[in-house]
Structures are given as structure tokens and as C-alpha cells.
Amino acid sequence: MKQEIRVHKHSHPGSGRAHARAHPKGRQVDTDALAQIQALLADRARQRDLLIEYLHLIQDNYGCLSAAHLAALAQELRLALAEVYEVATFYAHFDVVKENEAAAPSITVRVCDSLSCELMGAQALLQELTEGLGTDVRVLRAPCMGRCDTAPVAEVGHYHVDHATVASVREAVQNHHIHPDIPSYKDYDAYVADGGYTLLRACRKGERSVDKVIETMESSALRGLGGAGFPTGRKWRIVRGYPGPRLMTVNADEGEPGTFKDRYYLERDPHRFLEGMLIAGWAVEAEAFYIYLRDEYPAVREILLKEIAKLQAAGLMAGSAIHLRRGAGAYICGEESAMIESIEGKRGLPRHRPPYVAEVGLFGRPTLVQNVETLYWVREIIEKGPEWFAGHGRNGGKGLRSYSVSGRVKQPGVKLAPAGITVRELIDEYCGGMQDGHRFKAYLPGGASGGILPASMGDLPLEFGSLEQYGCFVGSHAVIILSDQDNTRDAALNLMRFFEDESCGQCTPCRVGTEKAVKLMQQRGWDEPLLQELSQTISDASICGLGQAASNPLRCVLEHFREDWS
């Protein structure tokens, strides 16, 4: 048989052999960039689930994510460059700089344009800052920063300017005030002096049984306060029923516009939350804890890093570990499965169900997912008994609720009130009434996705299950108050733009539907039949709660506020 000789196309004719390539295939890693990344990572583990943490590390040190550094990081983590790029470009807070593209200015100012801030003049502030800070400062619009009670809000680097004005933002820029102010809070020593961690120690010593603790939680009527409202004790029992090893994650990514209660508690009494988390982990025998904290809360991150270290030094970890993971600007990661994907170092794409995360969650293990405020109440409920918590409530509600109230009230803020309180009672008894010159017109009972109701329906209980028949829900109990000086059409458009920006893009009804809805809602006269059809499609066909609830404000305005859009 005659042997076939293949000659490389770049060989010299007649040479009979191929010459080596002048350059290897594909993008080559810059040696200097690789050395910088290796020095930055030092002895940190080269784990895939730490990708987002390392992207933050690079950006914190270099101010952006360059193509050379991304390629070097991909090599260090043994990932395809496409995997690194798809994650870096998914999250809003990462500044990816392309090859031969100039880096962004050293200072970035973000102006919140979510509803509460827009009511207080954010659009005018954004315009004035864009024109008045110069070319060496980048000014960007940004979604809710979790400070709705101090609207309008701007962020210079990681420093938040409450009740922002052009003058106060300019002052922060000129003074290079870019790091967060750390508020005073109850630290480890003060918490222990107040009886803290006595209950946790008793649980671990066997003085409290797991079954009894779970029964107490079930009897207390405590529900998941991140928005879904699933009974807490029942969730613990379900997760414990799946074979281990088990894990626990905490959703501290409260990105729902209008919501800021978790930040409120974490900035004041972080150990009450941490003890509740450790007790829940003890109950389900979780081997490790992962706290997913939104990037807009830099002060909370500093507090938790410091106080978690004290827990470890005090020997309260019982062989487990607490991992603090930092979000990167993605509202979708408030959805529990998207949050888990992000903790694993991926894009925050919601998973299809079943299986549910209680059975197949983080790293494929049974996982308990809880909200910050839910865990905040655990210690008091167990110490004082389930009747103490369940005994609070009005209008059929049970328990206490932390309402994040913003908008046209005199005294916005976190209001601890009985579950089932009405919005009128909340305004009059807890918020000092409406602002002078404003008359109560409408309210959002559950943040951006909870719908909009007229003042004439202001006597409905703000509680799980009470508003669904009207196309609304309380969710995370974020209440935004509108007055006769506000247009609900503009409010709904603001919210739909938010959902358009924050859609993860995984499913067509949400990705395309929110975009089309924004275009239709921008028209002077609304096409009601078309908008109704579109909103129904978005709601019925989207795979997760973002799309399923995105059209709630639109449908409410169509139904209750015809004078604002027709």
C-alpha cells in the first residue's frame, strides 16, 4: 500500500515536513498580566466557585477588568476564557475593558433611578451631575441601592450620599470619599454581654432538641420574609428530611426596589442574625454557610467580615465555615436558584424546577435557603416562645413585620409593625402621615413587583395571601407611597424599565416581553388590548418570579388608574 504524505500548508514546497507555527493558536496570555494575577491571588484556592470573588478582587485593585487580566484569570482557574467573559459581562458592577479600549475614569458616580429616588428628583440630579462633574468622573444611572428612605441616593465609589444634591456629591468626589462609612452597631462583646449565643451553646450541648426547636418555629407562624412567605419551621423539616451532607445559604441580596430592611438589621445588630443562622444550620445539620450579600452594601460587608472573624476566634463555628460571597449587581440573584448559581461562580440564571433547592441546591446538595430578617427573629422566638411572636398581628395577620416604607410620607424608614396592618394605619401610626401638600393617592404593597393599588383600597391587610385576589402581593413588605402629585403611568414605566434591565435573558417572554412593554408604555396613548395580551404572556410563560411578576404594576394601572394613561 502506497503511503500518503501530508504536507502542512505552510511548509516549503518539496520539503517533506511541516515547519512549526510562528505563534500558537488562540489568545495568548500576557506574561506580565499572569504574574499580576498570580501575585493577587497568592495562596488563595483556584476554585471555580470563587470566580466572582476574584473578579471583584481584580477590579478593586485595578479599577476595571482588562482583557489581559481576564485571560490570565481564566488560565489560573483552568477555565475557558468564554466562561470568564460570560460571567464578567453578566453583572452590572463589573467594568470589562476591551482590548485597545481606554479604561473608565478612576471615580464612578452612580445615581439611583428606582421609583422612590425618582419621586425625589433623581432624574434631575442625574442630568445635573452628568453635566457638572467633568470628564474625569463617570456618572451612571443605577438600580435601587437599598436606601429608599433617604432618597435620592448617589454612590461615589463605595460611599453612599443620602439625600443627595449636586453639592454633596461634588464634595464627596473632590474629597475622594469613596469608601463606606461604618455605622455604630452592637459588636460581638456587646451581644454576648446581652445574653447572645447562650441559646446556640444550649442547642449544641443537647439542652434543646432539634425536634422541639423545629416545632417551636412551626408554631410561631414565622414565614420566609424575603418575599415568598414559606413557613420557616416546615422548610427546616423538609431540608432535614433529605440525606446529607447539607448546606445553608442566606439571601442578603435584597434588590427589590423599595426594600432595605435587611440592611437596617445588619447594620445595627448583626449577631442576632448570625446566631439565628447558626441555630438554623444546627437544626438541619448544615456543614457550611454561604451568605450572599449584595454589592451595594459595602458597610455591611466590612461589619460581617470583622464579626465573623470574632465568631471563629471564640470557637463558635463548631468545625463549620461561614463564606461571605459578594454579589455584583444583579436583581435576578434574589431568586434563590439564581443566587445559588452565582455562589457557584456562574451567571445568575434561575434553574428549572423540580428539583427544588431543598433537595438539590448548592453544589448539588440539599440546601436550606433563608432570608436575613427571617433568621433575625429565631433567637427571640425560641427564647420567648412561639406564642410571643404569633400573638402580634392585626386583621388576621400573625407575627411581626418589618415594613420598608418610602415615598411621600413624612417619616420613611423601617417600621416594625403587626402583620396584617393596613397601609392607612402604617402611614398614620408609624410614618407621621403624608408629606405636607401631598394627598394619598396610591401605594405599592410589595415593592416593584407587588403591583399598585389605589388609596380607596388602603384598608386591606398587608399580609401574605390577602392581596393576591387583586393581582398584588406583599412580598418583602416594601411599601412605596404615591400622592396626588405622582402619575401612576410614569411609576409603572419606571418599574418596567427596571425589569427590562434586570431580566437575565434566559427566557424569551421576559427578555423580549419587558422590552416591548417599555416601548408600548412610552407611547402617549396606551393600546390597552395589546398591553393586556403582552402582560399575560409575560406572566404565564416566564420561568421565574421576575418575569411572572413584572407586569403586575402595568396591569394594576390599566385597571385602577385609567385617568393617568388613557
Short mmCIF file of C-alpha atoms in Angstrom, two decimals, residues 120-478:
data_model
loop_
_atom_site.label_atom_id
_atom_site.label_comp_id
_atom_site.label_asym_id
_atom_site.label_seq_id
_atom_site.Cartn_x
_atom_site.Cartn_y
_atom_site.Cartn_z
CA MET A 120 -37.50 62.68 44.99
CA GLY A 121 -35.80 64.14 41.91
CA ALA A 122 -33.24 61.56 40.81
CA GLN A 123 -33.63 62.29 37.09
CA ALA A 124 -32.83 65.98 37.52
CA LEU A 125 -29.91 65.08 39.79
CA LEU A 126 -28.55 62.63 37.23
CA GLN A 127 -28.73 65.23 34.47
CA GLU A 128 -27.02 67.92 36.55
CA LEU A 129 -24.24 65.58 37.69
CA THR A 130 -23.62 64.37 34.13
CA GLU A 131 -23.09 67.96 33.04
CA GLY A 132 -21.36 69.28 36.13
CA LEU A 133 -18.69 66.84 37.35
CA GLY A 134 -16.31 66.95 34.39
CA THR A 135 -14.88 64.33 32.06
CA ASP A 136 -12.65 62.74 34.69
CA VAL A 137 -15.70 61.39 36.56
CA ARG A 138 -18.07 58.83 35.12
CA VAL A 139 -21.77 59.28 36.01
CA LEU A 140 -24.11 56.31 35.59
CA ARG A 141 -27.73 55.57 36.36
CA ALA A 142 -28.15 52.62 38.70
CA PRO A 143 -30.99 50.50 40.10
CA CYS A 144 -32.13 50.51 43.73
CA MET A 145 -29.33 50.77 46.30
CA GLY A 146 -31.43 49.76 49.32
CA ARG A 147 -31.56 53.25 50.83
CA CYS A 148 -35.03 54.31 49.66
CA ASP A 149 -35.81 56.12 52.92
CA THR A 150 -33.01 58.63 52.20
CA ALA A 151 -33.86 59.26 48.54
CA PRO A 152 -32.43 60.47 46.28
CA VAL A 153 -29.23 58.47 46.70
CA ALA A 154 -25.91 58.56 44.86
CA GLU A 155 -22.86 56.35 45.30
CA VAL A 156 -19.31 57.67 44.86
CA GLY A 157 -17.11 54.60 44.60
CA HIS A 158 -18.44 52.66 47.60
CA TYR A 159 -19.53 55.72 49.57
CA HIS A 160 -23.25 56.47 49.66
CA VAL A 161 -24.55 60.03 49.63
CA ASP A 162 -28.00 60.13 51.21
CA HIS A 163 -30.46 62.89 50.31
CA ALA A 164 -28.01 63.61 47.51
CA THR A 165 -27.58 67.00 45.92
CA VAL A 166 -25.13 68.19 43.30
CA ALA A 167 -23.15 69.95 46.02
CA SER A 168 -22.94 66.93 48.36
CA VAL A 169 -21.92 64.58 45.54
CA ARG A 170 -19.32 67.04 44.25
CA GLU A 171 -17.91 67.36 47.77
CA ALA A 172 -17.55 63.58 48.06
CA VAL A 173 -15.80 63.44 44.68
CA GLN A 174 -13.42 66.30 45.47
CA ASN A 175 -12.51 64.80 48.84
CA HIS A 176 -12.06 61.40 47.20
CA HIS A 177 -14.55 59.99 49.68
CA ILE A 178 -15.05 56.60 48.04
CA HIS A 179 -15.05 54.19 50.99
CA PRO A 180 -18.15 53.34 53.04
CA ASP A 181 -18.89 54.89 56.40
CA ILE A 182 -19.25 52.15 59.01
CA PRO A 183 -22.22 52.84 61.32
CA SER A 184 -22.08 52.10 65.03
CA TYR A 185 -23.52 48.68 65.83
CA LYS A 186 -23.74 46.04 68.55
CA ASP A 187 -20.50 44.08 68.20
CA TYR A 188 -19.64 40.60 69.48
CA ASP A 189 -18.73 41.66 73.03
CA ALA A 190 -21.87 43.76 73.47
CA TYR A 191 -24.05 40.99 72.04
CA VAL A 192 -22.58 38.34 74.33
CA ALA A 193 -22.99 40.66 77.32
CA ASP A 194 -26.68 40.82 76.40
CA GLY A 195 -27.03 37.02 76.53
CA GLY A 196 -26.02 36.38 72.95
CA TYR A 197 -25.03 32.85 71.84
CA THR A 198 -26.32 31.32 75.10
CA LEU A 199 -29.13 29.70 73.11
CA LEU A 200 -26.75 28.40 70.43
CA ARG A 201 -24.49 26.84 73.07
CA ALA A 202 -27.51 25.23 74.72
CA CYS A 203 -28.61 23.73 71.40
CA ARG A 204 -25.18 22.26 70.75
CA LYS A 205 -24.94 20.84 74.28
CA GLY A 206 -28.20 18.96 73.78
CA GLU A 207 -30.17 21.12 76.22
CA ARG A 208 -32.57 21.84 73.36
CA SER A 209 -33.71 19.11 71.00
CA VAL A 210 -33.89 19.64 67.26
CA ASP A 211 -37.47 18.38 67.10
CA LYS A 212 -38.59 20.75 69.84
CA VAL A 213 -36.88 23.73 68.20
CA ILE A 214 -38.46 22.96 64.83
CA GLU A 215 -41.86 22.54 66.50
CA THR A 216 -41.42 25.94 68.11
CA MET A 217 -40.64 27.52 64.76
CA GLU A 218 -43.66 25.84 63.17
CA SER A 219 -45.97 27.08 65.94
CA SER A 220 -44.66 30.64 65.76
CA ALA A 221 -46.15 31.34 62.31
CA LEU A 222 -42.78 32.79 61.21
CA ARG A 223 -42.59 32.79 57.43
CA GLY A 224 -39.83 33.49 54.95
CA LEU A 225 -39.59 37.28 54.91
CA GLY A 226 -37.60 37.60 51.71
CA GLY A 227 -40.81 37.62 49.70
CA ALA A 228 -42.13 34.09 49.24
CA GLY A 229 -43.54 33.66 52.74
CA PHE A 230 -42.91 29.91 53.04
CA PRO A 231 -43.36 28.67 56.65
CA THR A 232 -39.91 28.61 58.24
CA GLY A 233 -40.25 25.61 60.51
CA ARG A 234 -41.71 23.50 57.73
CA LYS A 235 -38.76 24.41 55.48
CA TRP A 236 -36.28 23.29 58.16
CA ARG A 237 -38.08 19.96 58.49
CA ILE A 238 -38.14 19.43 54.70
CA VAL A 239 -34.42 20.10 54.29
CA ARG A 240 -33.55 17.92 57.26
CA GLY A 241 -35.51 15.10 55.64
CA TYR A 242 -33.12 14.82 52.71
CA PRO A 243 -29.92 12.80 53.17
CA GLY A 244 -26.79 14.84 53.87
CA PRO A 245 -24.35 16.35 53.57
CA ARG A 246 -26.41 19.56 53.69
CA LEU A 247 -25.56 23.23 53.24
CA MET A 248 -27.15 26.55 54.15
CA THR A 249 -27.30 29.77 52.16
CA VAL A 250 -28.52 33.19 53.26
CA ASN A 251 -30.14 35.55 50.81
CA ALA A 252 -28.89 39.03 51.75
CA ASP A 253 -29.33 40.32 48.19
CA GLU A 254 -32.48 42.38 48.77
CA GLY A 255 -32.59 44.04 45.36
CA GLU A 256 -36.34 44.62 45.23
CA PRO A 257 -36.82 48.39 44.73
CA GLY A 258 -38.24 49.81 47.93
CA THR A 259 -36.67 47.18 50.21
CA PHE A 260 -33.99 48.00 52.79
CA LYS A 261 -34.97 46.16 55.99
CA ASP A 262 -32.17 43.58 55.86
CA ARG A 263 -29.55 46.33 55.65
CA TYR A 264 -31.24 48.04 58.60
CA TYR A 265 -30.81 44.99 60.85
CA LEU A 266 -27.35 44.00 59.62
CA GLU A 267 -26.02 47.50 60.26
CA ARG A 268 -27.35 47.53 63.84
CA ASP A 269 -27.39 44.04 65.35
CA PRO A 270 -25.54 41.61 63.04
CA HIS A 271 -25.01 38.91 65.68
CA ARG A 272 -28.72 38.42 66.26
CA PHE A 273 -28.90 37.40 62.60
CA LEU A 274 -25.71 35.33 62.82
CA GLU A 275 -26.92 33.40 65.86
CA GLY A 276 -30.23 32.70 64.13
CA MET A 277 -28.31 31.43 61.11
CA LEU A 278 -26.12 29.13 63.21
CA ILE A 279 -29.16 27.74 65.05
CA ALA A 280 -30.92 27.04 61.75
CA GLY A 281 -27.76 25.36 60.47
CA TRP A 282 -27.58 23.27 63.62
CA ALA A 283 -31.20 22.20 63.14
CA VAL A 284 -30.63 20.94 59.59
CA GLU A 285 -27.01 19.80 60.24
CA ALA A 286 -25.55 22.12 57.62
CA GLU A 287 -21.82 21.60 57.07
CA ALA A 288 -21.14 25.14 55.84
CA PHE A 289 -22.82 28.52 55.48
CA TYR A 290 -22.80 30.85 52.47
CA ILE A 291 -24.02 34.43 52.92
CA TYR A 292 -24.78 36.11 49.59
CA LEU A 293 -24.57 39.86 50.21
CA ARG A 294 -25.46 42.48 47.62
CA ASP A 295 -22.56 44.61 46.43
CA GLU A 296 -24.50 47.80 47.25
CA TYR A 297 -23.94 47.09 50.98
CA PRO A 298 -20.18 47.64 51.40
CA ALA A 299 -20.50 48.78 55.02
CA VAL A 300 -22.37 45.60 55.93
CA ARG A 301 -19.64 43.56 54.26
CA GLU A 302 -16.98 45.20 56.43
CA ILE A 303 -19.07 44.57 59.54
CA LEU A 304 -19.69 40.91 58.73
CA LEU A 305 -16.07 40.19 57.84
CA LYS A 306 -14.97 41.62 61.18
CA GLU A 307 -17.64 39.96 63.30
CA ILE A 308 -17.45 36.53 61.61
CA ALA A 309 -13.73 36.51 62.44
CA LYS A 310 -14.66 37.06 66.09
CA LEU A 311 -17.03 34.09 65.95
CA GLN A 312 -14.25 31.90 64.66
CA ALA A 313 -11.86 33.16 67.33
CA ALA A 314 -14.46 32.42 70.00
CA GLY A 315 -14.81 28.82 68.82
CA LEU A 316 -18.47 29.16 67.89
CA MET A 317 -18.20 27.66 64.42
CA ALA A 318 -18.23 24.03 65.61
CA GLY A 319 -15.99 22.90 62.76
CA SER A 320 -18.07 24.55 60.04
CA ALA A 321 -17.26 27.64 57.99
CA ILE A 322 -19.05 30.84 57.04
CA HIS A 323 -18.35 32.01 53.50
CA LEU A 324 -19.28 35.61 52.70
CA ARG A 325 -19.95 35.94 48.99
CA ARG A 326 -20.35 39.30 47.28
CA GLY A 327 -22.97 39.95 44.63
CA ALA A 328 -22.15 42.11 41.63
CA GLY A 329 -25.30 43.99 40.72
CA ALA A 330 -27.98 41.56 39.52
CA TYR A 331 -31.53 41.75 40.87
CA ILE A 332 -32.24 38.28 39.50
CA CYS A 333 -29.88 36.82 42.11
CA GLY A 334 -32.50 37.49 44.75
CA GLU A 335 -34.25 34.43 43.28
CA GLU A 336 -32.93 31.51 45.31
CA SER A 337 -31.72 29.26 42.49
CA ALA A 338 -30.13 32.19 40.63
CA MET A 339 -28.39 33.13 43.88
CA ILE A 340 -27.06 29.58 44.17
CA GLU A 341 -25.76 29.72 40.60
CA SER A 342 -23.97 32.96 41.45
CA ILE A 343 -22.44 31.50 44.61
CA GLU A 344 -21.10 28.73 42.39
CA GLY A 345 -19.34 31.41 40.32
CA LYS A 346 -21.73 31.43 37.37
CA ARG A 347 -24.21 33.77 35.74
CA GLY A 348 -27.32 34.24 37.85
CA LEU A 349 -29.71 32.21 35.71
CA PRO A 350 -32.70 30.72 37.58
CA ARG A 351 -32.92 26.96 37.49
CA HIS A 352 -35.88 24.99 36.22
CA ARG A 353 -37.87 23.13 38.89
CA PRO A 354 -38.08 20.40 40.01
CA PRO A 355 -35.80 19.52 41.66
CA TYR A 356 -36.12 22.25 44.28
CA VAL A 357 -33.10 23.64 46.06
CA ALA A 358 -34.12 21.99 49.33
CA GLU A 359 -33.23 18.69 47.63
CA VAL A 360 -30.65 19.69 45.01
CA GLY A 361 -29.23 23.09 45.84
CA LEU A 362 -25.73 24.50 46.26
CA PHE A 363 -23.12 22.17 44.73
CA GLY A 364 -25.92 19.64 44.24
CA ARG A 365 -26.56 19.21 47.96
CA PRO A 366 -29.77 19.66 49.98
CA THR A 367 -29.73 23.35 50.88
CA LEU A 368 -31.59 25.50 53.39
CA VAL A 369 -32.16 29.00 51.96
CA GLN A 370 -33.29 31.74 54.35
CA ASN A 371 -33.66 35.50 54.33
CA VAL A 372 -31.81 37.79 56.77
CA GLU A 373 -34.88 39.06 58.63
CA THR A 374 -36.30 35.55 59.00
CA LEU A 375 -33.14 34.46 60.82
CA TYR A 376 -33.10 37.66 62.86
CA TRP A 377 -36.24 36.50 64.74
CA VAL A 378 -35.10 32.94 65.51
CA ARG A 379 -33.44 33.61 68.86
CA GLU A 380 -36.32 35.64 70.31
CA ILE A 381 -38.94 33.15 69.14
CA ILE A 382 -37.18 30.20 70.77
CA GLU A 383 -36.37 32.11 73.97
CA LYS A 384 -39.79 33.76 74.40
CA GLY A 385 -41.90 31.01 72.91
CA PRO A 386 -43.95 30.78 69.71
CA GLU A 387 -46.96 32.47 71.29
CA TRP A 388 -44.96 35.67 71.81
CA PHE A 389 -44.35 36.10 68.08
CA ALA A 390 -47.67 34.72 66.81
CA GLY A 391 -49.52 36.85 69.32
CA HIS A 392 -48.76 40.00 67.37
CA GLY A 393 -50.90 40.91 64.40
CA ARG A 394 -53.95 42.73 63.10
CA ASN A 395 -56.76 41.92 60.71
CA GLY A 396 -55.99 38.20 60.81
CA GLY A 397 -52.22 38.54 60.41
CA LYS A 398 -49.83 36.71 62.75
CA GLY A 399 -46.42 37.89 63.84
CA LEU A 400 -44.31 40.99 63.37
CA ARG A 401 -43.26 42.50 60.06
CA SER A 402 -40.54 44.97 59.13
CA TYR A 403 -42.10 47.27 56.55
CA SER A 404 -39.67 49.26 54.40
CA VAL A 405 -41.64 52.45 53.83
CA SER A 406 -40.59 55.15 51.35
CA GLY A 407 -42.19 57.72 49.09
CA ARG A 408 -44.48 60.59 50.07
CA VAL A 409 -44.60 60.12 53.84
CA LYS A 410 -43.12 62.39 56.48
CA GLN A 411 -41.12 59.69 58.25
CA PRO A 412 -39.93 56.96 55.87
CA GLY A 413 -37.87 54.06 57.18
CA VAL A 414 -38.11 50.52 58.55
CA LYS A 415 -41.29 50.22 60.60
CA LEU A 416 -41.68 47.22 62.91
CA ALA A 417 -45.44 46.70 62.99
CA PRO A 418 -48.02 43.93 63.45
CA ALA A 419 -48.52 41.63 60.49
CA GLY A 420 -51.74 42.48 58.70
CA ILE A 421 -51.62 46.21 59.37
CA THR A 422 -53.21 48.31 56.62
CA VAL A 423 -51.37 50.94 54.65
CA ARG A 424 -53.52 53.71 56.15
CA GLU A 425 -52.63 52.55 59.65
CA LEU A 426 -48.99 52.33 58.64
CA ILE A 427 -48.98 55.88 57.28
CA ASP A 428 -50.85 57.44 60.19
CA GLU A 429 -49.42 55.49 63.14
CA TYR A 430 -45.84 54.83 62.05
CA CYS A 431 -44.90 57.39 59.38
CA GLY A 432 -46.25 60.66 60.74
CA GLY A 433 -48.78 60.97 57.92
CA MET A 434 -48.31 62.20 54.37
CA GLN A 435 -45.82 64.90 53.45
CA ASP A 436 -47.18 68.40 53.64
CA GLY A 437 -49.09 69.33 50.49
CA HIS A 438 -49.49 65.69 49.37
CA ARG A 439 -52.67 63.66 49.40
CA PHE A 440 -52.56 59.84 49.49
CA LYS A 441 -53.31 58.51 46.00
CA ALA A 442 -51.79 55.03 45.58
CA TYR A 443 -49.32 52.56 47.07
CA LEU A 444 -47.07 49.67 46.16
CA PRO A 445 -47.64 47.00 48.83
CA GLY A 446 -44.71 44.79 47.86
CA GLY A 447 -42.03 46.75 46.04
CA ALA A 448 -41.58 46.86 42.27
CA SER A 449 -43.22 43.51 41.59
CA GLY A 450 -46.09 43.71 44.09
CA GLY A 451 -48.44 45.83 41.98
CA ILE A 452 -50.01 49.25 42.58
CA LEU A 453 -53.30 49.82 44.39
CA PRO A 454 -55.41 52.99 44.77
CA ALA A 455 -55.91 54.77 48.08
CA SER A 456 -59.52 53.56 48.01
CA MET A 457 -58.13 50.08 48.71
CA GLY A 458 -55.94 51.29 51.56
CA ASP A 459 -57.74 49.27 54.23
CA LEU A 460 -56.59 45.85 53.00
CA PRO A 461 -54.27 43.88 55.31
CA LEU A 462 -50.61 43.99 54.25
CA GLU A 463 -50.10 40.28 54.74
CA PHE A 464 -49.34 37.14 52.77
CA GLY A 465 -52.39 35.86 50.92
CA SER A 466 -54.51 38.97 51.40
CA LEU A 467 -53.76 40.83 48.16
CA GLU A 468 -53.35 38.09 45.58
CA GLN A 469 -57.02 38.29 44.56
CA TYR A 470 -56.33 41.87 43.43
CA GLY A 471 -53.26 40.91 41.38
CA CYS A 472 -50.85 42.11 44.07
CA PHE A 473 -48.79 40.73 46.96
CA VAL A 474 -46.76 41.98 49.93
CA GLY A 475 -43.57 40.11 49.03
CA SER A 476 -40.73 41.57 51.09
CA HIS A 477 -43.07 44.17 52.64
CA ALA A 478 -41.63 47.13 50.74
#
